Every structure is written in C-alpha cells, then in structure tokens.
C-alpha cells in the first residue's frame, strides 16, 4: 500500500537527532499502523523547499520524498492550493484568486507526485491519495499505471455546484478525481455536490454514489463517491485525559486564570474558515450587554499559526488581534482578563489539559470539512462534564447531535447558544456528553481507515 499526501508524516529538521521530526496529526496516527503492517510507503513533500533526498526507511515505513522548489511552494501550494481551492471549496468565504500560472504549477507538481508513486508502487498495489492539493493525481496515476487500485480522500468540503462552477479548470479537476476507484468525502452532502458537478460538467451517469466513467479505450468503469467521516484516536485522548499530571495541569490552568466560574475555550488554526471573528463578536457583545461579567468568565483562544505567507491570513491575523485588543481593553480588570489569546502551538498533553479545564468548547466554523477539535474535546472529557457549542457548518455536526448547534452567522443565536451552554445543569451536561463520547469512541479513526480500505479491497477483488 502507498499513501500520498502533500506532506510526509515527518518534517525535515536538522537540529534533531536523525534529521527528522514526527508531525503529530491524526492522519499519521491513523495510517501509520496500516503502513507498518503492510510494509507500505508514504510519498510526500518533506516540508522544506529545494530539498532533494533519496527514499529512506523510518520505523517500518518507507518514506519517499518529493522535492518542491521555492517557486513550486509559492505557486502550487501557497497559490493554487491555499489561495484558489481552499477559499473556493469553503464557499468563497474569502475570494479565491484564479491565476493561470498557479494552475500550471499545480498540474506540474501533481504530475511529479504521480510519477513518484508510479515508480514506487508494486504491481497491483493499493494507493491512497490524500486531499485537495493532489486532485489530479488519481487520473495521472491511472494513465501511468492502470494496474493500481486508487483511492482518494477529500478532507475539506466539496462545494455546491453554483460555487464549484466558478473554477476555470472545473472539468480537469473532476476528471483528475475520477481517476480514482473510490473517492471519499467527509459528509453525504459533499459526495452529493461532487456527483452533481460530474453530471453537469461531464454528463456522466451517477446513481447512489456510483459514477459511470467512460475510459479512453471505450470501456466504462464504475467509480464510488461516498462519505467516510474522519475521526480521531479516541482512546489516546481518553488515556491522556486520565493521567494525573494532565489533570493537575488542568487545575493549574484554571488557577492561573483566577479560577473563574466559567472557562470558554476555542482552538483553531488561525484560518478565516474557523469563524474566530464571529465568536469574538458574540462574546464581546455578551460582556457589553452585561449578560456576562469579566469577573466570572474567561475565553481562552488558541490560534495556532498557519499559512503565514498568504495575504488573506496576514490580514485575518491583524483583524483578530485588533478585536482581541479592543475587547480586552474595554472589559479587563487588573485581576481578570476577558480573552487570553495565544498565537502558539502547544504539545498534545497541554491541549488535553486545556480541554479538561474548559467548561464550554466553542467550535464556530463558517465551513469545515469535519473539525477534529470537536471530537478531541469530547474524547478528553473523561469526567462527563463540559458543553460543546458546534457550528452546523462543520462535518462533525452531522454526527454530534447532542452538541448545542449554532449558525455562527447569526450573532444573536450564537450569544444565546453560549449562554445556554454556560447555564446548562451538570446532569444535562452529563447526559449529552455520554452520548457524544459513545459516538466518538465507536467511530474512531481506525474505523474510518478500515471502512475506506475495505471499499478499496472490494474494488481490487473485482478487478
Ligand atoms: C482539515 C480540515 C478536517 C490545532 N492547534 C494545535 C493543535 N491543533 C490540532 C487540533 C486538531 C488539528 O490540529 C486541527 O484539525 P481540524 O479538523 O480542527 O482542522 P484543519 O486543520 O482545518 O483540518 C478539517 C481535517 O482536515 C481532517 O480531515 O477535520 O475540516 O479543514 O487535531 O488538535 N495540536 C496541537 N497544538 C496546537 O496548538 N498539538
């Protein structure tokens, strides 16, 4: 088996022993055991421009680096991936930029990834392509290696046809994706949007997630497009949250904030899709309206640095930090702060301590493929307490029906939802949290990869 993603599961870091640092993410946790079991390979960019490295072995996996020049990073990654596809697929929350030069780089780099896989894969191997940076790889790979079984998983939303249709290269992207045998999405809605775009743009027949794809040789193949909601390693979060040192740290965090009655918590990559501004606006107005008192409540907002060279992200950071400064300036007292804003990344143990310290978790994304933070919060609440406020525009909302649901665009509704969460009785919190925890435990990330891979195996069995 071969996994292909924009980034390898390790970062090149000459300052650590061996030169490689493991990247934490859930995807790595999910796929590493599968690759170790099958002796498979991971193909991806090592995260540093202009770095040419031969394939190497690491902890039972073969890692196959794909080199990107500084220009490739600027045009294919920061440009087409993060400034065209990302905003377009998140319902144009920020205007997508369309540049032919970026598209050409996207094609060129996707081909390089496809060629790296083609020269690594054994006869009849299963290849699993990950995410929107590599949408052309399935088709390119099928042309190079028709013997392979190809899966693709899309981690972000697939937009409604009226939005998708803006993309100047809308046909090429659909054709690229349809090179896969199984195309996985987060939500049923995403798979439906994809099927509609295929029907409208390419005129192919689609029925209940089966798409009839005519091939150049005249044969007609069936590709599967359906939802496989991603999840987390729930046992790991449960285990971390039970550690005495993590629980002690949670108590210490509460203490250091002056033991307020309520701690609200948000943690997101600093991204315009996450609705951080809407969350701050609602919270600021609750203080303004005296429905909340700064002596009783603190909002901890971790905004981890992200895509700092893309202009829209620089502007977002300025806006958020201005808003935080204003709210704190208006409402802080010498002893209490309204918002503790942290523009850092933290180790996972610290994240779990923060989840445990938080009475209310605020997930107010304007659009989000899944949102793993919502699931991590629930998995960490071994005490059966805490309330999740969850945007209905996240993939997680389809599964987490006991959360307090919100439309983040509706600021009055968001304010009411925050108050409902703050005022919820412990018994009601417990009832909802038990159901949410059961859901996340029963549908963890291992279950996600098993479901996807068994559909790919079924394709292999019939081919
Ligand atoms: C994309 C899709 C989809 C964040 N700050 C820190 C930290 N994190 C971790 C969280 C969580 C992950 O990053 C973020 O995952 P999300 O799912 O919330 O969002 P995206 O990064 O946008 O991910 C998304 C996901 O792919 C998977 O398919 O759910 O919709 O956009 O795990 O905990 N982790 C640590 N320190 C931090 O400061 N350790």
Short mmCIF file of C-alpha atoms and ligand atoms in Angstrom, two decimals:
data_model
loop_
_atom_site.label_atom_id
_atom_site.label_comp_id
_atom_site.label_asym_id
_atom_site.label_seq_id
_atom_site.Cartn_x
_atom_site.Cartn_y
_atom_site.Cartn_z
CA UNK A 1 0.00 0.00 0.00
CA UNK A 2 1.09 3.56 -0.69
CA UNK A 3 -0.17 6.74 0.95
CA UNK A 4 0.36 10.01 -0.94
CA UNK A 5 -0.14 13.38 0.70
CA UNK A 6 1.23 16.86 0.17
CA UNK A 7 3.35 16.49 3.33
CA UNK A 8 5.29 13.48 4.55
CA UNK A 9 4.38 12.40 8.10
CA UNK A 10 7.77 13.80 9.21
CA UNK A 11 9.34 17.24 9.00
CA UNK A 12 12.93 17.74 8.00
CA UNK A 13 14.69 19.31 10.99
CA UNK A 14 18.49 19.21 11.02
CA UNK A 15 18.54 20.19 14.71
CA UNK A 16 17.05 16.87 15.92
CA UNK A 17 18.82 13.52 16.02
CA UNK A 18 18.42 11.69 12.71
CA UNK A 19 17.27 14.92 11.00
CA UNK A 20 13.51 14.13 11.12
CA UNK A 21 10.76 15.18 13.49
CA UNK A 22 7.44 13.32 13.50
CA UNK A 23 4.46 15.51 12.69
CA UNK A 24 1.71 14.80 15.23
CA UNK A 25 -1.56 14.87 13.16
CA UNK A 26 -4.41 12.39 13.26
CA UNK A 27 -3.78 11.22 9.72
CA UNK A 28 -0.36 9.95 10.70
CA UNK A 29 -1.79 8.15 13.72
CA UNK A 30 -4.45 6.51 11.51
CA UNK A 31 -2.31 5.43 8.61
CA UNK A 32 0.99 4.61 10.26
CA UNK A 33 -0.20 1.26 11.72
CA UNK A 34 -1.65 0.26 8.33
CA UNK A 35 1.60 1.08 6.54
CA UNK A 36 3.70 -0.65 9.17
CA UNK A 37 1.54 -3.78 8.88
CA UNK A 38 1.67 -3.85 5.09
CA UNK A 39 5.29 -2.64 4.79
CA UNK A 40 3.96 0.22 2.70
CA UNK A 41 5.35 3.56 1.62
CA UNK A 42 4.39 7.21 2.13
CA UNK A 43 5.05 9.64 -0.71
CA UNK A 44 5.09 13.37 0.09
CA UNK A 45 6.96 16.64 0.35
CA UNK A 46 9.40 16.86 3.30
CA UNK A 47 8.27 20.41 4.12
CA UNK A 48 11.43 22.31 3.10
CA UNK A 49 11.87 23.86 -0.35
CA UNK A 50 14.70 22.73 -2.63
CA UNK A 51 15.48 19.65 -0.57
CA UNK A 52 16.44 16.62 -2.68
CA UNK A 53 16.52 13.46 -0.56
CA UNK A 54 16.55 9.79 -1.51
CA UNK A 55 13.83 7.49 -0.18
CA UNK A 56 14.57 6.23 3.34
CA UNK A 57 13.14 3.91 6.00
CA UNK A 58 11.68 5.14 9.28
CA UNK A 59 10.03 2.94 11.91
CA UNK A 60 8.80 0.29 9.48
CA UNK A 61 7.64 2.72 6.77
CA UNK A 62 9.37 3.65 3.53
CA UNK A 63 9.30 7.40 3.05
CA UNK A 64 9.59 8.72 -0.50
CA UNK A 65 10.30 12.48 -0.57
CA UNK A 66 9.03 14.59 -3.48
CA UNK A 67 11.18 17.71 -3.95
CA UNK A 68 9.50 21.11 -4.40
CA UNK A 69 11.37 24.25 -5.39
CA UNK A 70 10.66 27.56 -3.66
CA UNK A 71 8.71 28.54 -6.79
CA UNK A 72 6.62 25.32 -6.63
CA UNK A 73 5.79 26.08 -2.99
CA UNK A 74 4.73 29.64 -3.86
CA UNK A 75 2.61 28.73 -6.92
CA UNK A 76 1.30 25.18 -6.35
CA UNK A 77 0.97 25.19 -2.55
CA UNK A 78 0.50 28.75 -1.27
CA UNK A 79 -1.09 29.83 -4.55
CA UNK A 80 -3.39 27.29 -6.20
CA UNK A 81 -3.94 25.01 -3.17
CA UNK A 82 -4.32 27.60 -0.43
CA UNK A 83 -5.48 30.71 -2.27
CA UNK A 84 -7.66 29.19 -5.04
CA UNK A 85 -9.03 25.79 -4.00
CA UNK A 86 -9.18 26.38 -0.22
CA UNK A 87 -11.37 29.55 -0.34
CA UNK A 88 -13.46 28.26 -3.28
CA UNK A 89 -14.25 24.96 -1.56
CA UNK A 90 -15.08 26.76 1.70
CA UNK A 91 -17.94 28.59 0.00
CA UNK A 92 -15.85 31.61 -1.08
CA UNK A 93 -15.71 32.98 2.48
CA UNK A 94 -12.59 34.72 1.19
CA UNK A 95 -12.37 35.48 -2.54
CA UNK A 96 -10.44 32.81 -4.47
CA UNK A 97 -7.69 34.04 -6.80
CA UNK A 98 -7.51 32.45 -10.23
CA UNK A 99 -4.09 32.59 -11.90
CA UNK A 100 -3.12 30.52 -14.90
CA UNK A 101 0.48 30.37 -13.70
CA UNK A 102 -0.69 28.79 -10.39
CA UNK A 103 -2.77 26.23 -12.26
CA UNK A 104 0.19 25.29 -14.48
CA UNK A 105 2.33 24.76 -11.38
CA UNK A 106 -0.47 22.64 -9.81
CA UNK A 107 -0.54 20.38 -12.90
CA UNK A 108 3.25 20.13 -12.97
CA UNK A 109 3.58 19.28 -9.27
CA UNK A 110 0.65 16.80 -9.32
CA UNK A 111 2.44 15.04 -12.20
CA UNK A 112 5.62 14.85 -10.15
CA UNK A 113 3.73 13.21 -7.28
CA UNK A 114 2.06 10.76 -9.68
CA UNK A 115 5.40 9.84 -11.22
CA UNK A 116 6.97 9.29 -7.78
CA UNK A 117 4.14 6.89 -6.89
CA UNK A 118 4.25 5.13 -10.28
CA UNK A 119 7.93 4.36 -9.85
CA UNK A 120 7.48 3.15 -6.24
CA UNK A 121 4.31 1.03 -6.39
CA UNK A 122 4.42 -2.75 -6.75
CA UNK A 123 2.19 -4.47 -9.34
CA UNK A 124 -1.48 -4.17 -8.35
CA UNK A 125 -0.72 -2.06 -5.23
CA UNK A 126 -3.38 -0.03 -3.40
CA UNK A 127 -2.65 3.72 -3.47
CA UNK A 128 -4.45 6.14 -1.17
CA UNK A 129 -4.19 9.82 -2.24
CA UNK A 130 -4.97 12.45 0.41
CA UNK A 131 -6.62 15.80 -0.10
CA UNK A 132 -7.15 18.83 -2.27
CA UNK A 133 -3.53 19.58 -3.11
CA UNK A 134 -3.45 16.37 -5.19
CA UNK A 135 -6.78 16.22 -7.03
CA UNK A 136 -5.16 15.48 -10.40
CA UNK A 137 -3.01 12.61 -9.12
CA UNK A 138 -5.65 9.83 -9.42
CA UNK A 139 -6.14 10.34 -13.18
CA UNK A 140 -2.41 10.85 -13.89
CA UNK A 141 -1.59 7.72 -11.92
CA UNK A 142 -4.21 5.60 -13.69
CA UNK A 143 -2.70 6.62 -17.03
CA UNK A 144 0.81 5.74 -15.87
CA UNK A 145 -0.16 2.56 -14.01
CA UNK A 146 -3.53 1.04 -14.95
CA UNK A 147 -2.79 -1.96 -12.70
CA UNK A 148 -3.11 0.06 -9.46
CA UNK A 149 -6.18 0.32 -7.22
CA UNK A 150 -6.57 4.03 -6.43
CA UNK A 151 -8.43 5.72 -3.56
CA UNK A 152 -8.72 9.46 -2.88
CA UNK A 153 -9.93 11.13 0.33
CA UNK A 154 -11.04 14.77 0.36
CA UNK A 155 -10.55 16.33 3.82
CA UNK A 156 -12.27 19.65 3.07
CA UNK A 157 -15.81 20.38 1.84
CA UNK A 158 -16.81 19.90 -1.78
CA UNK A 159 -18.92 22.97 -2.60
CA UNK A 160 -22.36 23.23 -4.18
CA UNK A 161 -22.38 23.30 -7.98
CA UNK A 162 -23.11 27.05 -8.26
CA UNK A 163 -19.84 27.76 -6.45
CA UNK A 164 -17.75 24.96 -7.93
CA UNK A 165 -18.70 26.12 -11.43
CA UNK A 166 -16.55 29.28 -10.94
CA UNK A 167 -13.36 27.26 -11.23
CA UNK A 168 -11.82 27.88 -14.66
CA UNK A 169 -10.38 24.34 -14.60
CA UNK A 170 -13.54 22.67 -13.26
CA UNK A 171 -13.59 19.88 -15.88
CA UNK A 172 -9.93 18.97 -15.47
CA UNK A 173 -10.27 18.71 -11.67
CA UNK A 174 -13.31 16.42 -11.92
CA UNK A 175 -11.52 14.26 -14.48
CA UNK A 176 -8.50 14.15 -12.19
CA UNK A 177 -10.55 12.93 -9.22
CA UNK A 178 -12.45 10.39 -11.32
CA UNK A 179 -9.19 8.57 -11.97
CA UNK A 180 -9.77 7.04 -8.50
CA UNK A 181 -11.80 3.88 -7.88
CA UNK A 182 -13.11 5.21 -4.56
CA UNK A 183 -13.49 8.96 -3.85
CA UNK A 184 -14.18 9.65 -0.19
CA UNK A 185 -15.75 12.78 1.32
CA UNK A 186 -16.46 13.93 4.88
CA UNK A 187 -20.24 14.42 4.51
CA UNK A 188 -23.02 12.89 2.43
CA UNK A 189 -23.64 16.45 1.18
CA UNK A 190 -20.08 16.73 -0.19
CA UNK A 191 -20.40 13.46 -2.11
CA UNK A 192 -23.75 14.70 -3.49
CA UNK A 193 -22.21 18.03 -4.59
CA UNK A 194 -19.43 16.13 -6.34
CA UNK A 195 -21.89 13.86 -8.19
CA UNK A 196 -23.91 16.89 -9.31
CA UNK A 197 -20.78 18.61 -10.67
CA UNK A 198 -19.84 15.42 -12.54
CA UNK A 199 -23.31 15.16 -14.08
CA UNK A 200 -23.49 18.83 -15.03
CA UNK A 201 -19.94 19.26 -16.32
CA UNK A 202 -19.11 15.86 -17.78
CA UNK A 203 -22.57 14.39 -18.41
CA UNK A 204 -21.67 11.07 -16.75
CA UNK A 205 -24.39 8.93 -15.22
CA UNK A 206 -24.38 8.90 -11.39
CA UNK A 207 -26.59 6.78 -9.16
CA UNK A 208 -26.44 6.39 -5.37
CA UNK A 209 -22.72 7.10 -5.17
CA UNK A 210 -21.80 5.03 -8.25
CA UNK A 211 -20.42 7.03 -11.19
CA UNK A 212 -20.11 5.50 -14.66
CA UNK A 213 -16.78 6.71 -16.07
CA UNK A 214 -16.07 6.14 -19.78
CA UNK A 215 -12.37 5.40 -20.29
CA UNK A 216 -10.30 6.36 -23.39
CA UNK A 217 -10.26 2.69 -24.53
CA UNK A 218 -14.07 2.66 -24.73
CA UNK A 219 -14.62 0.64 -21.55
CA UNK A 220 -16.91 2.03 -18.83
CA UNK A 221 -15.69 1.81 -15.23
CA UNK A 222 -17.66 2.42 -12.02
CA UNK A 223 -16.13 4.86 -9.50
CA UNK A 224 -17.57 5.06 -5.98
CA UNK A 225 -18.11 8.53 -4.43
CA UNK A 226 -19.38 8.46 -0.86
CA UNK A 227 -18.98 9.78 2.69
CA UNK A 228 -16.41 8.39 5.14
CA UNK A 229 -16.42 10.88 8.07
CA UNK A 230 -12.90 11.08 9.50
CA UNK A 231 -12.29 10.82 13.24
CA UNK A 232 -9.60 10.78 15.93
CA UNK A 233 -7.70 8.25 18.03
CA UNK A 234 -10.31 8.49 20.81
CA UNK A 235 -8.53 6.02 23.13
CA UNK A 236 -5.39 8.14 23.06
CA UNK A 237 -7.28 11.29 24.17
CA UNK A 238 -9.11 9.30 26.83
CA UNK A 239 -5.84 7.89 28.13
CA UNK A 240 -4.11 11.30 28.18
CA UNK A 241 -7.05 12.89 30.00
CA UNK A 242 -6.89 10.25 32.76
CA UNK A 243 -3.21 10.93 33.52
CA UNK A 244 -2.82 12.57 36.93
CA UNK A 245 -0.24 15.06 35.61
CA UNK A 246 -2.62 16.21 32.84
CA UNK A 247 -5.46 16.62 35.36
CA UNK A 248 -3.15 18.54 37.68
CA UNK A 249 -2.18 20.78 34.78
CA UNK A 250 -5.88 21.44 34.02
CA UNK A 251 -6.39 22.57 37.63
CA UNK A 252 -3.28 24.74 37.38
CA UNK A 253 -4.63 26.40 34.20
CA UNK A 254 -7.91 27.26 35.97
CA UNK A 255 -5.96 28.58 38.93
CA UNK A 256 -3.72 30.75 36.74
CA UNK A 257 -6.81 32.35 35.15
CA UNK A 258 -8.07 33.34 38.61
CA UNK A 259 -10.50 30.39 38.96
CA UNK A 260 -13.35 31.99 37.02
CA UNK A 261 -16.78 30.34 37.25
CA UNK A 262 -16.66 29.58 33.53
CA UNK A 263 -13.84 29.00 31.08
CA UNK A 264 -14.76 29.17 27.42
CA UNK A 265 -12.26 27.67 25.01
CA UNK A 266 -11.53 27.92 21.29
CA UNK A 267 -8.63 26.30 19.45
CA UNK A 268 -8.16 26.62 15.74
CA UNK A 269 -5.52 27.14 13.13
CA UNK A 270 -5.67 30.87 12.53
CA UNK A 271 -7.86 30.46 9.43
CA UNK A 272 -10.77 32.54 8.10
CA UNK A 273 -12.92 29.40 7.81
CA UNK A 274 -12.94 28.88 11.58
CA UNK A 275 -15.27 31.75 12.48
CA UNK A 276 -12.96 33.15 15.17
CA UNK A 277 -14.13 36.70 14.46
CA UNK A 278 -17.82 35.74 14.83
CA UNK A 279 -17.04 34.01 18.13
CA UNK A 280 -15.23 37.09 19.46
CA UNK A 281 -18.03 39.38 18.35
CA UNK A 282 -20.69 37.31 20.15
CA UNK A 283 -18.58 37.07 23.30
CA UNK A 284 -17.72 40.79 23.25
CA UNK A 285 -21.42 41.66 22.98
CA UNK A 286 -22.33 39.36 25.88
CA UNK A 287 -19.87 41.33 28.05
CA UNK A 288 -21.15 44.60 26.61
CA UNK A 289 -24.79 43.65 27.35
CA UNK A 290 -23.83 42.58 30.93
CA UNK A 291 -25.13 39.10 30.28
CA UNK A 292 -21.59 38.02 31.22
CA UNK A 293 -19.22 39.55 33.76
CA UNK A 294 -15.46 39.51 33.26
CA UNK A 295 -15.04 38.51 36.92
CA UNK A 296 -16.85 35.24 36.19
CA UNK A 297 -15.74 34.23 32.74
CA UNK A 298 -12.62 33.96 30.58
CA UNK A 299 -12.32 32.96 26.94
CA UNK A 300 -9.08 31.14 26.15
CA UNK A 301 -8.42 31.31 22.42
CA UNK A 302 -5.51 29.33 20.99
CA UNK A 303 -4.94 30.42 17.39
CA UNK A 304 -2.14 28.28 16.02
CA UNK A 305 -0.01 29.98 13.36
CA UNK A 306 -0.99 28.92 9.83
CA UNK A 307 -0.13 29.81 6.19
CA UNK A 308 1.58 32.97 7.31
CA UNK A 309 2.82 33.88 3.84
CA UNK A 310 -0.67 34.01 2.26
CA UNK A 311 -2.02 37.59 2.25
CA UNK A 312 -5.57 36.68 3.43
CA UNK A 313 -4.07 35.04 6.53
CA UNK A 314 -1.91 38.06 7.36
CA UNK A 315 -4.98 40.28 7.15
CA UNK A 316 -7.05 37.88 9.27
CA UNK A 317 -4.38 37.88 11.97
CA UNK A 318 -4.42 41.68 12.10
CA UNK A 319 -8.23 41.74 12.35
CA UNK A 320 -8.41 39.12 15.10
CA UNK A 321 -5.67 40.71 17.15
CA UNK A 322 -7.28 44.15 16.85
CA UNK A 323 -10.60 42.71 18.04
CA UNK A 324 -9.00 40.87 20.96
CA UNK A 325 -7.15 44.03 21.98
CA UNK A 326 -10.37 46.08 21.88
CA UNK A 327 -12.43 43.60 23.90
CA UNK A 328 -9.70 43.21 26.50
CA UNK A 329 -9.15 46.96 26.62
CA UNK A 330 -12.86 47.58 27.21
CA UNK A 331 -13.52 44.82 29.73
CA UNK A 332 -10.37 43.65 31.54
CA UNK A 333 -9.85 44.46 35.19
CA UNK A 334 -6.49 44.37 36.89
CA UNK A 335 -7.20 40.85 38.15
CA UNK A 336 -9.28 39.36 35.30
CA UNK A 337 -8.93 39.13 31.57
CA UNK A 338 -11.79 38.71 29.10
CA UNK A 339 -9.74 36.85 26.49
CA UNK A 340 -6.48 35.01 26.93
CA UNK A 341 -5.26 34.97 23.33
CA UNK A 342 -2.39 32.62 22.44
CA UNK A 343 -0.83 32.65 18.98
CA UNK A 344 1.18 29.46 19.53
CA UNK A 345 1.09 25.74 19.00
CA UNK A 346 1.08 23.51 22.05
CA UNK A 347 2.07 19.90 22.76
CA UNK A 348 -0.83 17.48 22.73
CA UNK A 349 -0.75 16.96 26.54
CA UNK A 350 -1.23 20.70 27.04
CA UNK A 351 -4.15 20.68 24.58
CA UNK A 352 -5.82 17.91 26.56
CA UNK A 353 -5.27 19.82 29.82
CA UNK A 354 -6.93 22.84 28.18
CA UNK A 355 -9.86 20.67 27.01
CA UNK A 356 -10.25 19.43 30.59
CA UNK A 357 -10.08 22.93 32.02
CA UNK A 358 -12.75 24.25 29.63
CA UNK A 359 -16.41 24.32 30.70
CA UNK A 360 -17.57 25.26 27.21
CA UNK A 361 -15.86 24.46 23.90
CA UNK A 362 -16.62 26.89 21.08
CA UNK A 363 -16.45 25.48 17.53
CA UNK A 364 -17.96 28.20 15.33
CA UNK A 365 -16.51 27.40 11.89
CA UNK A 366 -18.23 29.04 8.92
CA UNK A 367 -17.39 25.97 6.89
CA UNK A 368 -15.25 22.98 7.92
CA UNK A 369 -14.78 19.56 6.32
CA UNK A 370 -15.05 17.77 9.66
CA UNK A 371 -13.44 19.66 12.62
CA UNK A 372 -11.44 17.28 14.75
CA UNK A 373 -11.24 19.70 17.68
CA UNK A 374 -14.92 18.99 18.45
CA UNK A 375 -14.18 15.26 18.65
CA UNK A 376 -10.98 15.73 20.67
CA UNK A 377 -12.84 17.80 23.27
CA UNK A 378 -15.46 15.14 23.75
CA UNK A 379 -12.91 12.29 23.87
CA UNK A 380 -10.96 14.20 26.56
CA UNK A 381 -13.98 14.73 28.86
CA UNK A 382 -13.49 11.60 30.95
CA UNK A 383 -15.34 13.42 33.76
CA UNK A 384 -18.55 13.54 31.67
CA UNK A 385 -18.74 17.34 32.06
CA UNK A 386 -18.44 20.23 29.63
CA UNK A 387 -20.59 21.53 26.79
CA UNK A 388 -19.75 21.58 23.09
CA UNK A 389 -21.13 24.52 21.09
CA UNK A 390 -20.87 23.36 17.48
CA UNK A 391 -21.44 25.11 14.17
CA UNK A 392 -23.90 23.36 11.89
CA UNK A 393 -21.49 24.10 9.01
CA UNK A 394 -18.95 21.51 10.19
CA UNK A 395 -18.89 17.88 9.10
CA UNK A 396 -18.87 16.98 12.80
CA UNK A 397 -22.38 18.44 13.18
CA UNK A 398 -23.83 15.52 11.17
CA UNK A 399 -22.65 13.07 13.83
CA UNK A 400 -22.67 15.07 17.06
CA UNK A 401 -26.35 15.71 17.56
CA UNK A 402 -26.14 16.28 21.34
CA UNK A 403 -23.95 19.36 20.92
CA UNK A 404 -25.51 22.83 21.20
CA UNK A 405 -25.82 23.62 17.49
CA UNK A 406 -25.31 27.13 16.12
CA UNK A 407 -25.38 29.11 12.92
CA UNK A 408 -22.31 31.32 13.54
CA UNK A 409 -23.57 33.97 11.11
CA UNK A 410 -26.49 34.59 13.47
CA UNK A 411 -24.74 36.57 16.22
CA UNK A 412 -27.86 36.75 18.45
CA UNK A 413 -28.32 32.98 18.08
CA UNK A 414 -24.64 32.42 18.86
CA UNK A 415 -24.90 34.59 22.00
CA UNK A 416 -27.94 32.60 23.16
CA UNK A 417 -26.15 29.30 22.46
CA UNK A 418 -23.15 30.40 24.53
CA UNK A 419 -25.49 31.35 27.41
CA UNK A 420 -27.35 28.02 27.11
CA UNK A 421 -24.02 26.20 27.35
CA UNK A 422 -22.84 28.27 30.34
CA UNK A 423 -26.11 27.75 32.20
CA UNK A 424 -26.58 24.04 31.43
CA UNK A 425 -27.12 21.87 34.51
CA UNK A 426 -24.47 19.24 35.33
CA UNK A 427 -26.97 16.42 34.80
CA UNK A 428 -27.88 17.69 31.31
CA UNK A 429 -24.18 18.12 30.51
CA UNK A 430 -23.55 14.53 31.60
CA UNK A 431 -26.43 13.14 29.55
CA UNK A 432 -25.25 14.87 26.37
CA UNK A 433 -21.56 14.19 26.94
CA UNK A 434 -22.11 10.45 27.48
CA UNK A 435 -23.88 10.15 24.13
CA UNK A 436 -21.24 12.24 22.34
CA UNK A 437 -18.41 10.20 23.85
CA UNK A 438 -20.05 6.95 22.81
CA UNK A 439 -20.35 8.20 19.23
CA UNK A 440 -16.68 9.27 19.01
CA UNK A 441 -15.43 6.08 20.67
CA UNK A 442 -17.44 3.82 18.34
CA UNK A 443 -16.43 5.74 15.21
CA UNK A 444 -12.75 6.43 15.71
CA UNK A 445 -10.03 6.99 13.13
CA UNK A 446 -9.17 3.29 12.89
CA UNK A 447 -12.80 2.64 11.96
CA UNK A 448 -12.54 5.38 9.29
CA UNK A 449 -9.47 3.90 7.60
CA UNK A 450 -10.91 0.37 7.86
CA UNK A 451 -14.11 1.41 6.10
CA UNK A 452 -12.29 3.20 3.31
CA UNK A 453 -9.73 0.46 2.75
CA UNK A 454 -12.33 -2.30 2.75
CA UNK A 455 -14.17 -0.50 -0.08
CA UNK A 456 -10.88 -0.29 -1.97
CA UNK A 457 -10.27 -4.00 -1.34
CA UNK A 458 -13.70 -4.76 -2.77
CA UNK A 459 -12.65 -2.93 -5.96
CA UNK A 460 -9.46 -4.95 -6.09
CA UNK A 461 -11.37 -8.19 -5.66
CA UNK A 462 -13.49 -7.45 -8.74
CA UNK A 463 -10.73 -6.06 -10.97
C1 LIG B 1 -8.51 19.75 7.88
C2 LIG B 1 -9.96 20.18 7.57
C3 LIG B 1 -10.77 18.19 8.85
C4 LIG B 1 -4.52 22.84 16.46
N1 LIG B 1 -3.75 23.66 17.20
C5 LIG B 1 -2.91 22.87 17.88
C6 LIG B 1 -3.16 21.54 17.55
N2 LIG B 1 -4.15 21.56 16.66
C7 LIG B 1 -4.72 20.33 16.08
C8 LIG B 1 -6.07 20.01 16.65
C9 LIG B 1 -6.64 19.11 15.56
C10 LIG B 1 -6.00 19.68 14.29
O1 LIG B 1 -4.89 20.48 14.69
C11 LIG B 1 -6.96 20.58 13.55
O2 LIG B 1 -7.90 19.76 12.90
P1 LIG B 1 -9.29 20.33 12.40
O3 LIG B 1 -10.06 19.18 11.91
O4 LIG B 1 -9.93 21.06 13.52
O5 LIG B 1 -8.98 21.38 11.25
P2 LIG B 1 -7.94 21.55 9.98
O6 LIG B 1 -6.55 21.75 10.43
O7 LIG B 1 -8.50 22.67 9.18
O8 LIG B 1 -8.04 20.16 9.17
C12 LIG B 1 -10.88 19.72 8.68
C13 LIG B 1 -9.32 17.77 8.98
O9 LIG B 1 -8.53 18.29 7.92
C14 LIG B 1 -9.18 16.23 8.98
O10 LIG B 1 -9.76 15.66 7.85
O11 LIG B 1 -11.45 17.82 10.03
O12 LIG B 1 -12.22 20.06 8.37
O13 LIG B 1 -10.04 21.60 7.41
O14 LIG B 1 -6.19 17.78 15.69
O15 LIG B 1 -5.90 19.39 17.90
N3 LIG B 1 -2.50 20.49 18.06
C15 LIG B 1 -1.52 20.74 18.95
N4 LIG B 1 -1.20 22.01 19.32
C16 LIG B 1 -1.86 23.10 18.81
O16 LIG B 1 -1.58 24.24 19.17
N5 LIG B 1 -0.85 19.70 19.47
#
